[in-house]
Structure formats: C-alpha cells, structure tokens
PDB file of C-alpha atoms in Angstrom:
ATOM      1  CA  ASN A   1     -24.710  -1.752  -5.070  1.00 81.00           C
ATOM      2  CA  GLU A   2     -25.468  -2.080  -8.659  1.00 91.00           C
ATOM      3  CA  ASN A   3     -22.691  -3.546 -10.926  1.00 95.00           C
ATOM      4  CA  ARG A   4     -21.828  -0.620 -14.083  1.00 94.00           C
ATOM      5  CA  ASN A   5     -20.870  -1.982 -17.581  1.00 96.00           C
ATOM      6  CA  LYS A   6     -20.454   1.261 -18.626  1.00 97.00           C
ATOM      7  CA  PHE A   7     -17.840   4.545 -17.438  1.00 97.00           C
ATOM      8  CA  GLU A   8     -19.729   6.920 -14.798  1.00 96.00           C
ATOM      9  CA  GLN A   9     -18.358   9.752 -13.216  1.00 97.00           C
ATOM     10  CA  VAL A  10     -18.080   9.294  -9.563  1.00 97.00           C
ATOM     11  CA  LEU A  11     -15.426  12.430  -8.350  1.00 97.00           C
ATOM     12  CA  THR A  12     -13.758  15.594  -9.981  1.00 98.00           C
ATOM     13  CA  GLY A  13     -10.946  17.243  -8.961  1.00 98.00           C
ATOM     14  CA  VAL A  14      -8.500  14.092  -8.752  1.00 98.00           C
ATOM     15  CA  LYS A  15      -4.713  13.677  -8.859  1.00 98.00           C
ATOM     16  CA  ALA A  16      -4.243  10.172  -8.177  1.00 98.00           C
ATOM     17  CA  ILE A  17      -6.211   6.698  -8.023  1.00 98.00           C
ATOM     18  CA  ALA A  18      -5.202   3.460  -6.384  1.00 98.00           C
ATOM     19  CA  CYS A  19      -7.476   0.337  -5.907  1.00 97.00           C
ATOM     20  CA  GLY A  20      -7.189  -2.594  -3.850  1.00 97.00           C
ATOM     21  CA  TYR A  21      -9.356  -5.872  -3.317  1.00 96.00           C
ATOM     22  CA  TYR A  22     -12.825  -4.531  -2.986  1.00 97.00           C
ATOM     23  CA  HIS A  23     -11.663  -0.580  -2.051  1.00 98.00           C
ATOM     24  CA  THR A  24     -10.864   2.340  -3.927  1.00 98.00           C
ATOM     25  CA  MET A  25      -8.387   5.107  -2.639  1.00 98.00           C
ATOM     26  CA  VAL A  26      -8.580   8.291  -4.476  1.00 98.00           C
ATOM     27  CA  LEU A  27      -6.375  11.465  -3.933  1.00 98.00           C
ATOM     28  CA  LYS A  28      -8.009  14.929  -4.949  1.00 98.00           C
ATOM     29  CA  GLU A  29      -5.701  17.815  -6.662  1.00 98.00           C
ATOM     30  CA  ASP A  30      -6.047  19.796  -2.849  1.00 98.00           C
ATOM     31  CA  GLY A  31      -4.130  16.691  -0.949  1.00 98.00           C
ATOM     32  CA  SER A  32      -7.344  15.056   0.471  1.00 98.00           C
ATOM     33  CA  LEU A  33      -7.501  11.367   0.565  1.00 98.00           C
ATOM     34  CA  TRP A  34     -10.948  10.116  -0.074  1.00 98.00           C
ATOM     35  CA  ALA A  35     -11.975   5.891   0.028  1.00 98.00           C
ATOM     36  CA  THR A  36     -14.574   3.743  -0.638  1.00 98.00           C
ATOM     37  CA  GLY A  37     -15.668   0.577  -1.033  1.00 98.00           C
ATOM     38  CA  TYR A  38     -15.282  -2.740   1.560  1.00 98.00           C
ATOM     39  CA  ASN A  39     -13.712  -1.664   5.027  1.00 98.00           C
ATOM     40  CA  PHE A  40     -13.789  -4.903   6.990  1.00 98.00           C
ATOM     41  CA  TYR A  41     -10.367  -4.919   7.943  1.00 98.00           C
ATOM     42  CA  GLY A  42      -9.871  -0.956   8.125  1.00 98.00           C
ATOM     43  CA  GLN A  43      -8.216  -0.386   5.207  1.00 98.00           C
ATOM     44  CA  LEU A  44     -10.379   2.667   4.095  1.00 98.00           C
ATOM     45  CA  GLY A  45      -8.652   4.143   7.239  1.00 98.00           C
ATOM     46  CA  THR A  46     -11.924   5.827   8.990  1.00 98.00           C
ATOM     47  CA  GLY A  47     -11.695   4.492  12.237  1.00 98.00           C
ATOM     48  CA  ASP A  48     -14.391   1.648  11.752  1.00 98.00           C
ATOM     49  CA  ASN A  49     -14.903  -1.204  10.075  1.00 98.00           C
ATOM     50  CA  LYS A  50     -17.965  -0.389   7.813  1.00 98.00           C
ATOM     51  CA  ASP A  51     -18.365  -0.526   4.383  1.00 98.00           C
ATOM     52  CA  ARG A  52     -18.546   2.228   2.423  1.00 98.00           C
ATOM     53  CA  LYS A  53     -20.767   2.771  -0.326  1.00 97.00           C
ATOM     54  CA  GLN A  54     -19.686   6.570  -1.211  1.00 97.00           C
ATOM     55  CA  PHE A  55     -16.442   8.389  -0.991  1.00 98.00           C
ATOM     56  CA  GLU A  56     -15.538   9.849   2.191  1.00 98.00           C
ATOM     57  CA  GLN A  57     -12.340  11.671   3.339  1.00 98.00           C
ATOM     58  CA  VAL A  58     -10.064  10.066   5.705  1.00 98.00           C
ATOM     59  CA  LEU A  59      -6.850  12.301   5.373  1.00 98.00           C
ATOM     60  CA  SER A  60      -5.292  15.596   3.870  1.00 98.00           C
ATOM     61  CA  GLY A  61      -2.209  16.638   3.194  1.00 98.00           C
ATOM     62  CA  VAL A  62      -1.666  13.836   0.861  1.00 98.00           C
ATOM     63  CA  LYS A  63       0.517  13.682  -2.168  1.00 98.00           C
ATOM     64  CA  GLY A  64       1.153   9.841  -3.048  1.00 98.00           C
ATOM     65  CA  ILE A  65      -1.316   6.892  -2.148  1.00 98.00           C
ATOM     66  CA  ALA A  66      -1.041   2.982  -2.805  1.00 98.00           C
ATOM     67  CA  CYS A  67      -2.847  -0.024  -1.788  1.00 98.00           C
ATOM     68  CA  GLY A  68      -2.299  -3.466  -1.240  1.00 97.00           C
ATOM     69  CA  PHE A  69      -4.538  -6.132  -1.266  1.00 97.00           C
ATOM     70  CA  TRP A  70      -6.499  -5.547   2.286  1.00 98.00           C
ATOM     71  CA  TYR A  71      -4.436  -2.517   2.866  1.00 98.00           C
ATOM     72  CA  SER A  72      -3.605   1.298   2.227  1.00 98.00           C
ATOM     73  CA  LEU A  73      -0.657   3.460   1.856  1.00 98.00           C
ATOM     74  CA  ALA A  74      -1.090   7.372   2.549  1.00 98.00           C
ATOM     75  CA  LEU A  75       2.176   9.253   2.089  1.00 98.00           C
ATOM     76  CA  LYS A  76       1.643  12.994   2.956  1.00 98.00           C
ATOM     77  CA  GLU A  77       3.237  16.186   2.258  1.00 98.00           C
ATOM     78  CA  ASP A  78       5.890  16.277   4.783  1.00 98.00           C
ATOM     79  CA  GLY A  79       7.142  12.810   3.871  1.00 98.00           C
ATOM     80  CA  SER A  80       5.919  10.786   6.485  1.00 98.00           C
ATOM     81  CA  LEU A  81       3.889   7.334   5.274  1.00 98.00           C
ATOM     82  CA  TRP A  82       0.502   6.531   7.124  1.00 98.00           C
ATOM     83  CA  ALA A  83      -0.630   2.793   6.958  1.00 98.00           C
ATOM     84  CA  THR A  84      -3.851   1.099   7.789  1.00 98.00           C
ATOM     85  CA  GLY A  85      -5.821  -2.217   7.711  1.00 98.00           C
ATOM     86  CA  TYR A  86      -4.764  -5.659   7.207  1.00 98.00           C
ATOM     87  CA  ASN A  87      -1.367  -6.535   9.119  1.00 98.00           C
ATOM     88  CA  PHE A  88      -1.321 -10.208   9.681  1.00 98.00           C
ATOM     89  CA  TYR A  89       2.098 -10.347   7.660  1.00 98.00           C
ATOM     90  CA  GLY A  90       3.204  -6.986   9.321  1.00 98.00           C
ATOM     91  CA  GLN A  91       2.674  -4.980   6.195  1.00 98.00           C
ATOM     92  CA  LEU A  92       1.812  -2.260   7.579  1.00 98.00           C
ATOM     93  CA  GLY A  93       4.925  -1.654   9.280  1.00 98.00           C
ATOM     94  CA  THR A  94       3.852  -0.834  12.639  1.00 98.00           C
ATOM     95  CA  GLY A  95       6.007  -3.101  14.716  1.00 98.00           C
ATOM     96  CA  ASP A  96       3.333  -5.740  15.581  1.00 98.00           C
ATOM     97  CA  ASN A  97       0.751  -7.715  13.174  1.00 98.00           C
ATOM     98  CA  GLU A  98      -2.346  -6.084  14.362  1.00 98.00           C
ATOM     99  CA  ASN A  99      -5.283  -4.477  12.115  1.00 98.00           C
ATOM    100  CA  ARG A 100      -5.518  -0.763  12.090  1.00 98.00           C
ATOM    101  CA  ASN A 101      -8.842   1.019  10.902  1.00 98.00           C
ATOM    102  CA  LYS A 102      -7.201   4.080  10.975  1.00 98.00           C
ATOM    103  CA  PHE A 103      -3.890   5.655   9.681  1.00 98.00           C
ATOM    104  CA  GLU A 104      -1.007   5.239  11.291  1.00 98.00           C
ATOM    105  CA  GLN A 105       2.162   6.797  10.945  1.00 98.00           C
ATOM    106  CA  VAL A 106       5.195   4.346  10.285  1.00 98.00           C
ATOM    107  CA  LEU A 107       7.892   5.785   8.708  1.00 98.00           C
ATOM    108  CA  THR A 108       9.471   9.585   7.577  1.00 98.00           C
ATOM    109  CA  GLY A 109      11.620  10.785   5.040  1.00 98.00           C
ATOM    110  CA  VAL A 110       9.855   8.976   2.260  1.00 98.00           C
ATOM    111  CA  LYS A 111       8.969   9.932  -1.275  1.00 98.00           C
ATOM    112  CA  ALA A 112       7.494   6.878  -3.116  1.00 98.00           C
ATOM    113  CA  ILE A 113       5.441   3.830  -1.837  1.00 98.00           C
ATOM    114  CA  ALA A 114       4.183   0.657  -3.396  1.00 98.00           C
ATOM    115  CA  GLY A 115       1.605  -2.057  -2.187  1.00 97.00           C
ATOM    116  CA  GLY A 116       1.903  -6.023  -2.863  1.00 96.00           C
ATOM    117  CA  TYR A 117      -0.229  -9.048  -2.327  1.00 97.00           C
ATOM    118  CA  HIS A 118       1.026  -8.235   1.750  1.00 98.00           C
ATOM    119  CA  HIS A 119       4.324  -6.188   1.580  1.00 98.00           C
ATOM    120  CA  SER A 120       4.905  -2.692   1.464  1.00 98.00           C
ATOM    121  CA  VAL A 121       7.990  -1.361  -0.134  1.00 98.00           C
ATOM    122  CA  ALA A 122       9.251   2.654   0.435  1.00 98.00           C
ATOM    123  CA  LEU A 123      11.432   4.767  -1.231  1.00 98.00           C
ATOM    124  CA  LYS A 124      13.141   7.332   1.049  1.00 98.00           C
ATOM    125  CA  GLU A 125      14.506  10.916  -0.166  1.00 98.00           C
ATOM    126  CA  ASP A 126      18.568   9.453   0.355  1.00 98.00           C
ATOM    127  CA  GLY A 127      17.442   6.832  -2.078  1.00 98.00           C
ATOM    128  CA  SER A 128      17.190   3.991   0.417  1.00 98.00           C
ATOM    129  CA  LEU A 129      14.858   1.027  -0.266  1.00 98.00           C
ATOM    130  CA  TRP A 130      12.700   0.178   2.706  1.00 98.00           C
ATOM    131  CA  ALA A 131      10.099  -3.283   3.033  1.00 98.00           C
ATOM    132  CA  THR A 132       7.847  -4.990   5.370  1.00 98.00           C
ATOM    133  CA  GLY A 133       5.156  -7.780   5.513  1.00 98.00           C
ATOM    134  CA  TRP A 134       4.921 -11.235   3.826  1.00 98.00           C
ATOM    135  CA  ASN A 135       8.552 -12.768   2.562  1.00 98.00           C
ATOM    136  CA  GLU A 136       7.324 -16.289   1.534  1.00 98.00           C
ATOM    137  CA  PHE A 137       8.982 -15.859  -1.934  1.00 98.00           C
ATOM    138  CA  GLY A 138      11.803 -13.262  -1.082  1.00 98.00           C
ATOM    139  CA  GLN A 139       9.834 -10.142  -2.113  1.00 98.00           C
ATOM    140  CA  LEU A 140      11.264  -8.122   0.533  1.00 98.00           C
ATOM    141  CA  GLY A 141      14.410  -8.772  -0.776  1.00 98.00           C
ATOM    142  CA  THR A 142      16.559  -9.021   2.352  1.00 98.00           C
ATOM    143  CA  GLY A 143      18.030 -12.239   1.476  1.00 98.00           C
ATOM    144  CA  ASP A 144      15.492 -14.956   3.775  1.00 98.00           C
ATOM    145  CA  ASN A 145      12.537 -15.579   3.409  1.00 98.00           C
ATOM    146  CA  ILE A 146      10.997 -13.863   7.129  1.00 98.00           C
ATOM    147  CA  ASN A 147       7.939 -12.048   7.268  1.00 98.00           C
ATOM    148  CA  ARG A 148       9.063  -8.475   8.954  1.00 98.00           C
ATOM    149  CA  ASN A 149       6.168  -6.208  10.609  1.00 98.00           C
ATOM    150  CA  ARG A 150       8.870  -3.608  10.613  1.00 98.00           C
ATOM    151  CA  PHE A 151      10.230  -1.292   7.566  1.00 98.00           C
ATOM    152  CA  GLU A 152      13.872  -2.619   7.227  1.00 98.00           C
ATOM    153  CA  GLN A 153      16.700  -0.959   5.008  1.00 98.00           C
ATOM    154  CA  VAL A 154      17.164  -3.628   1.668  1.00 98.00           C
ATOM    155  CA  LEU A 155      19.089  -1.323  -0.965  1.00 98.00           C
ATOM    156  CA  THR A 156      20.477   2.027  -1.588  1.00 98.00           C
ATOM    157  CA  GLY A 157      20.999   4.190  -4.968  1.00 98.00           C
ATOM    158  CA  VAL A 158      17.180   3.769  -5.468  1.00 98.00           C
ATOM    159  CA  LYS A 159      15.390   5.784  -8.193  1.00 98.00           C
ATOM    160  CA  ALA A 160      11.768   3.569  -8.539  1.00 98.00           C
ATOM    161  CA  ILE A 161      10.006   0.826  -6.935  1.00 98.00           C
ATOM    162  CA  ALA A 162       6.429  -1.034  -8.478  1.00 98.00           C
ATOM    163  CA  GLY A 163       4.961  -3.907  -6.234  1.00 97.00           C
ATOM    164  CA  GLY A 164       4.055  -7.160  -7.541  1.00 96.00           C
ATOM    165  CA  SER A 165       1.151  -9.215  -6.160  1.00 96.00           C
ATOM    166  CA  ASP A 166       4.459 -11.324  -4.745  1.00 98.00           C
ATOM    167  CA  HIS A 167       7.428  -9.371  -6.265  1.00 98.00           C
ATOM    168  CA  THR A 168       9.148  -6.267  -6.345  1.00 98.00           C
ATOM    169  CA  LEU A 169      10.758  -4.656  -9.225  1.00 98.00           C
ATOM    170  CA  VAL A 170      13.282  -1.712  -8.374  1.00 98.00           C
ATOM    171  CA  LEU A 171      15.004   1.269 -10.976  1.00 98.00           C
ATOM    172  CA  LYS A 172      18.381   2.151  -9.546  1.00 98.00           C
ATOM    173  CA  GLU A 173      19.851   5.542 -10.614  1.00 98.00           C
ATOM    174  CA  ASP A 174      22.296   3.666 -12.473  1.00 98.00           C
ATOM    175  CA  GLY A 175      19.281   2.755 -15.196  1.00 98.00           C
ATOM    176  CA  SER A 176      19.563  -0.744 -13.853  1.00 98.00           C
ATOM    177  CA  LEU A 177      16.344  -2.880 -13.136  1.00 98.00           C
ATOM    178  CA  TRP A 178      16.167  -5.544  -9.798  1.00 98.00           C
ATOM    179  CA  ALA A 179      13.982  -7.660  -9.272  1.00 98.00           C
ATOM    180  CA  THR A 180      13.133  -9.861  -6.474  1.00 98.00           C
ATOM    181  CA  GLY A 181      10.199 -12.362  -5.134  1.00 98.00           C
ATOM    182  CA  GLU A 182       7.905 -15.055  -6.988  1.00 98.00           C
ATOM    183  CA  ASN A 183       9.149 -15.989 -10.304  1.00 97.00           C
ATOM    184  CA  GLU A 184       6.279 -18.919 -11.074  1.00 96.00           C
ATOM    185  CA  TYR A 185       5.429 -17.408 -14.496  1.00 96.00           C
ATOM    186  CA  GLY A 186       8.699 -15.530 -15.305  1.00 97.00           C
ATOM    187  CA  GLN A 187       7.862 -12.312 -13.555  1.00 97.00           C
ATOM    188  CA  LEU A 188      11.421 -11.119 -12.774  1.00 97.00           C
ATOM    189  CA  GLY A 189      12.864 -11.016 -16.006  1.00 95.00           C
TER     190      GLY A 189
END
C-alpha cells in the first residue's frame, strides 16, 4: 500500500478504464472485467467486502464500464446492465436500497452507461435515456427531486450521455446538448 509518484505499468491488454472513489475497474480486450481497491460496500463485485491490492477478474463478456462514488456499472456484450456496490440512494437500480457485493443485472437493451456521485444513467439502443439514484438536485431529469431505486425513462432521441457529480449531460441525436442537476458553479452552462 505504498503511494507512487511515477507511472508504473500494472496490466496489459486493456480496452477501457474507470475510477470510483478509491476503487478501479479495468475492461480487457477479451471482455473480462478486473477490479481492485476499496471494497467496503461491495463496489468491486467480488462477492465479499474485502479490499483488494491487486486486480481480480469479476466478470466476463463486458463491453463497457462506469463507476460512481462507491459503486460500479458493467455493460455486457448482450446489452444487459449489471451493478454492484453502495445503493443507499438506489443508484444501482435494483428496486431497493440494499448494497450489493456481487454484480446484479438491472436493465436490458443498453448501449451506453454513466455514473455520477450517487446516480446512474443508461442509454438504451432505442435512444431512450433511463436514470436512477440520488435526485436532490434534479440530476435524474425526472422533473422532481425524489430519489429513484429503479431505472425510469426520462428522455428519448439521445445519442450520448455523461454523468457529473450531481448533474447529467445528454447529447441528443439532433446535436443539441441538454443538462440537468446541480448548477452551483455553472456546470450546466
């Protein structure tokens, strides 16, 4: 557990990377998902809550990854969305607020995912946007400030998504940019 002040190679064959708060997820070229770091809330998806000091494979058949604060999202090749970790605000989209320490399927037909501080957004193949989790600042775009623990459709005609700490950005198919959520520092533009 020694800090580094110089880059050091830790893996090969990597396709995508995502960082949460004290945890790291890595997607390899072969579709395997690897995790390391803090695991108190089960955010590594290892089936336990023990921290890891080295990368450990946790899933296969994955094509996309995203992390929130203490949770992780994995998009499988078949379009299914899987989630694990901290779920106090419903950010996993499981329909409850119980933490998970193993990945659980929560949606199908998904093509892109993004995580925020305690909220998640998913873009489905049909261009619809779905959101779940913490909504104190309206970051889910539901028109209210009520948290959700299950994914709810909020927009259509969406091309790309991004999650900030407490805000969400959406690029529509017509090239227009839409924003919702906290705007204390002008992050919504």
